[in-house]
mmCIF file of C-alpha atoms in Angstrom:
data_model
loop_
_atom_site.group_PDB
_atom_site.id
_atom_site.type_symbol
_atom_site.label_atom_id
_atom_site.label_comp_id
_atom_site.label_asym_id
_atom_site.label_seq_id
_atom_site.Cartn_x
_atom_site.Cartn_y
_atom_site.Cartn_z
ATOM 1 C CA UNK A 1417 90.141 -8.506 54.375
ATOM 2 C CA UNK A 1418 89.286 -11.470 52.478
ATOM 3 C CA UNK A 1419 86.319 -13.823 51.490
ATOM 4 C CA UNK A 1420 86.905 -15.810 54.167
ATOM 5 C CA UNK A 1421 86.299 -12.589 57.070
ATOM 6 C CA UNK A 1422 83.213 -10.803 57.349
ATOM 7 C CA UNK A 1423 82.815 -7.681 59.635
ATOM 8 C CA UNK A 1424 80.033 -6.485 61.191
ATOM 9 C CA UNK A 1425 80.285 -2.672 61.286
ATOM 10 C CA UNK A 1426 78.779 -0.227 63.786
ATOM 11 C CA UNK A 1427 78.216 3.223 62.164
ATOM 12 C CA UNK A 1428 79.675 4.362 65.037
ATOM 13 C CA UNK A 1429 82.798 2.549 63.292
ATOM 14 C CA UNK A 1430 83.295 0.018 65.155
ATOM 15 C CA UNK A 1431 84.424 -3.155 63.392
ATOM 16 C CA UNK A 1432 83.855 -6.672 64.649
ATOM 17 C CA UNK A 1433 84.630 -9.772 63.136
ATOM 18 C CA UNK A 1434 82.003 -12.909 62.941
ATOM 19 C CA UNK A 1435 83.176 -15.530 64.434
ATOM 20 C CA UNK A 1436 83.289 -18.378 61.687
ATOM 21 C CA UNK A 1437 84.725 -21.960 61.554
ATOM 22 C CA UNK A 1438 86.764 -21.784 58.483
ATOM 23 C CA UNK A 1439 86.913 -25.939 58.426
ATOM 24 C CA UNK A 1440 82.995 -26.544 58.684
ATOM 25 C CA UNK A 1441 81.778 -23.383 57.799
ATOM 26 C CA UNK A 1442 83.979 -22.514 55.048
ATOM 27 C CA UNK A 1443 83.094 -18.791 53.933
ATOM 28 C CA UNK A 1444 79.533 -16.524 54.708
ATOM 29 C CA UNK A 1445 77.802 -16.312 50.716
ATOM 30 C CA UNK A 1446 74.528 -14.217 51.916
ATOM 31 C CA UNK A 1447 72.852 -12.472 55.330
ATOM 32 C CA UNK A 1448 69.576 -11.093 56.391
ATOM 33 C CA UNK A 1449 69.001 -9.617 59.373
ATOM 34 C CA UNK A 1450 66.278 -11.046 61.822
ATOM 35 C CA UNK A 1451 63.563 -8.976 63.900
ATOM 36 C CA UNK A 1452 65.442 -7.644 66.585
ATOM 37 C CA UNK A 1453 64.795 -9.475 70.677
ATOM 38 C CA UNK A 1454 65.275 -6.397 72.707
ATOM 39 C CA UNK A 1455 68.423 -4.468 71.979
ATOM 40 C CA UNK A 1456 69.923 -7.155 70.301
ATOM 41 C CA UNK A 1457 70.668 -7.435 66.944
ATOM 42 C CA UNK A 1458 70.059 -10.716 65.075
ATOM 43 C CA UNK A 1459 72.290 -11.550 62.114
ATOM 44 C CA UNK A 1460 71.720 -14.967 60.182
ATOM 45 C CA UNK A 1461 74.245 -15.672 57.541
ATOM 46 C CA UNK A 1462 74.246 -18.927 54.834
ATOM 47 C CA UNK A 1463 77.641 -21.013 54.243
ATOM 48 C CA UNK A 1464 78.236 -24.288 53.446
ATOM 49 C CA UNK A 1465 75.817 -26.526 54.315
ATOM 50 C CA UNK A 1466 73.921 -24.084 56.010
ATOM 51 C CA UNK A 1467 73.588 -21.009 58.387
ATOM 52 C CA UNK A 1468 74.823 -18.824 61.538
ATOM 53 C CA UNK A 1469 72.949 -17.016 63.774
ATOM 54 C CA UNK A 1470 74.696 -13.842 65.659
ATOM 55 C CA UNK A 1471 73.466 -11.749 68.277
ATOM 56 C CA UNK A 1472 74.905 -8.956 69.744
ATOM 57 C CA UNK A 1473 74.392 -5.082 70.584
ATOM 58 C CA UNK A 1474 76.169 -1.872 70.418
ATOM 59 C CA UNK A 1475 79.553 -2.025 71.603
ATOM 60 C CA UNK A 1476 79.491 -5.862 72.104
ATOM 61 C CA UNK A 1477 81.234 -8.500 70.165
ATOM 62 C CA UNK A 1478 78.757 -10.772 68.021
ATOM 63 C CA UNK A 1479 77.977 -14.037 69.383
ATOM 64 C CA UNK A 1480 76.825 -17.044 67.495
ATOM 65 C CA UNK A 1481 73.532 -18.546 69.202
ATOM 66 C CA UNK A 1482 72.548 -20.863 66.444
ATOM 67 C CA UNK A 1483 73.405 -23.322 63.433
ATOM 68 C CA UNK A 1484 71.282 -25.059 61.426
ATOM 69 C CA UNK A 1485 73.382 -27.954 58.705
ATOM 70 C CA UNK A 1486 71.333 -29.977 56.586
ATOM 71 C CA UNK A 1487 72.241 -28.406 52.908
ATOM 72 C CA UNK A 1488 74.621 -30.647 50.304
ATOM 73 C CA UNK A 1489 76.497 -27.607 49.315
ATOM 74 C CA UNK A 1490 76.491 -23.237 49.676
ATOM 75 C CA UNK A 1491 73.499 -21.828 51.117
ATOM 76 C CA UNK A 1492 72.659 -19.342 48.339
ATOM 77 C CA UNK A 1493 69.670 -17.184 49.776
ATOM 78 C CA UNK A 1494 68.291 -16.684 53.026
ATOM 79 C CA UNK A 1495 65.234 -15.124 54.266
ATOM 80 C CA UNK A 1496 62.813 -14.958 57.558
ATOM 81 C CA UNK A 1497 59.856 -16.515 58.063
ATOM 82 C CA UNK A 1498 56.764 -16.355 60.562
ATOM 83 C CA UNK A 1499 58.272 -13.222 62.051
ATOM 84 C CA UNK A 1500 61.940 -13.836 63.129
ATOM 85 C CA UNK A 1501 61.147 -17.382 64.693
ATOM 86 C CA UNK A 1502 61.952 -19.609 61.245
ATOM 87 C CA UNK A 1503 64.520 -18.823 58.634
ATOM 88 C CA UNK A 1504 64.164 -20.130 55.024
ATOM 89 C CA UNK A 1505 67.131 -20.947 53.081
ATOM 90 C CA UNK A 1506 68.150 -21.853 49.483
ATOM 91 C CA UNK A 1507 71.400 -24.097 48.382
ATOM 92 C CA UNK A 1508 72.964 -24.590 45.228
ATOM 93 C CA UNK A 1509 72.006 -28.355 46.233
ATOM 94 C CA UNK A 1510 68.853 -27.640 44.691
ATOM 95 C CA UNK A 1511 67.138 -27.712 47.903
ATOM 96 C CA UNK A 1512 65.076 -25.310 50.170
ATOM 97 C CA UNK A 1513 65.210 -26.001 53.880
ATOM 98 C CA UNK A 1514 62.674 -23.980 56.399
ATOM 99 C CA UNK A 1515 64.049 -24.165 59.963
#
């Protein structure tokens, strides 16, 4: 694997890949997971210039539901906010975005 790939792993063991855009995206830097809607997991994960949102549940593949870009440069923390409904994010920009 490489920086480029992350996998979200079951502990079941089974591996799935999140589905990135390598050209806008570039690579995932940090995660946090989001209260849960139902059975679904929600994943949000910084890059460049922003942040992913993935759903999914046991035994499905993750989806990506949202993106928020608005960052000059890697998102560098991420964080929740207001119970699941905002995320918070720091760049290396300098900048702190709440969306």
């Amino acid at each position: 694997k490489n920086e480029f790939n992350w996998t979200v792993v079951h502990p079941d063991g089974f591996e799935y890949p999140l589905p990135f855009a390598k050209a806008t995206d570039d690579r995932p830097t940090c995660y946090t997971f989001l209260p849960a809607e139902g059975r679904k997991v929600r994943l949000a994960v910084g890059h460049y210039w922003g942040f992913s949102v993935f759903e999914f549940a046991a035994g499905t593949k993750p989806v990506k539901v949202a993106k928020g870009v608005g960052h000059h440069g890697y998102v560098t923390s991420i964080a929740p906010a207001r119970g699941g409904q905002m995320v918070v994010t720091g760049s290396n920009d300098q900048t702190v975005c709440v969306w």
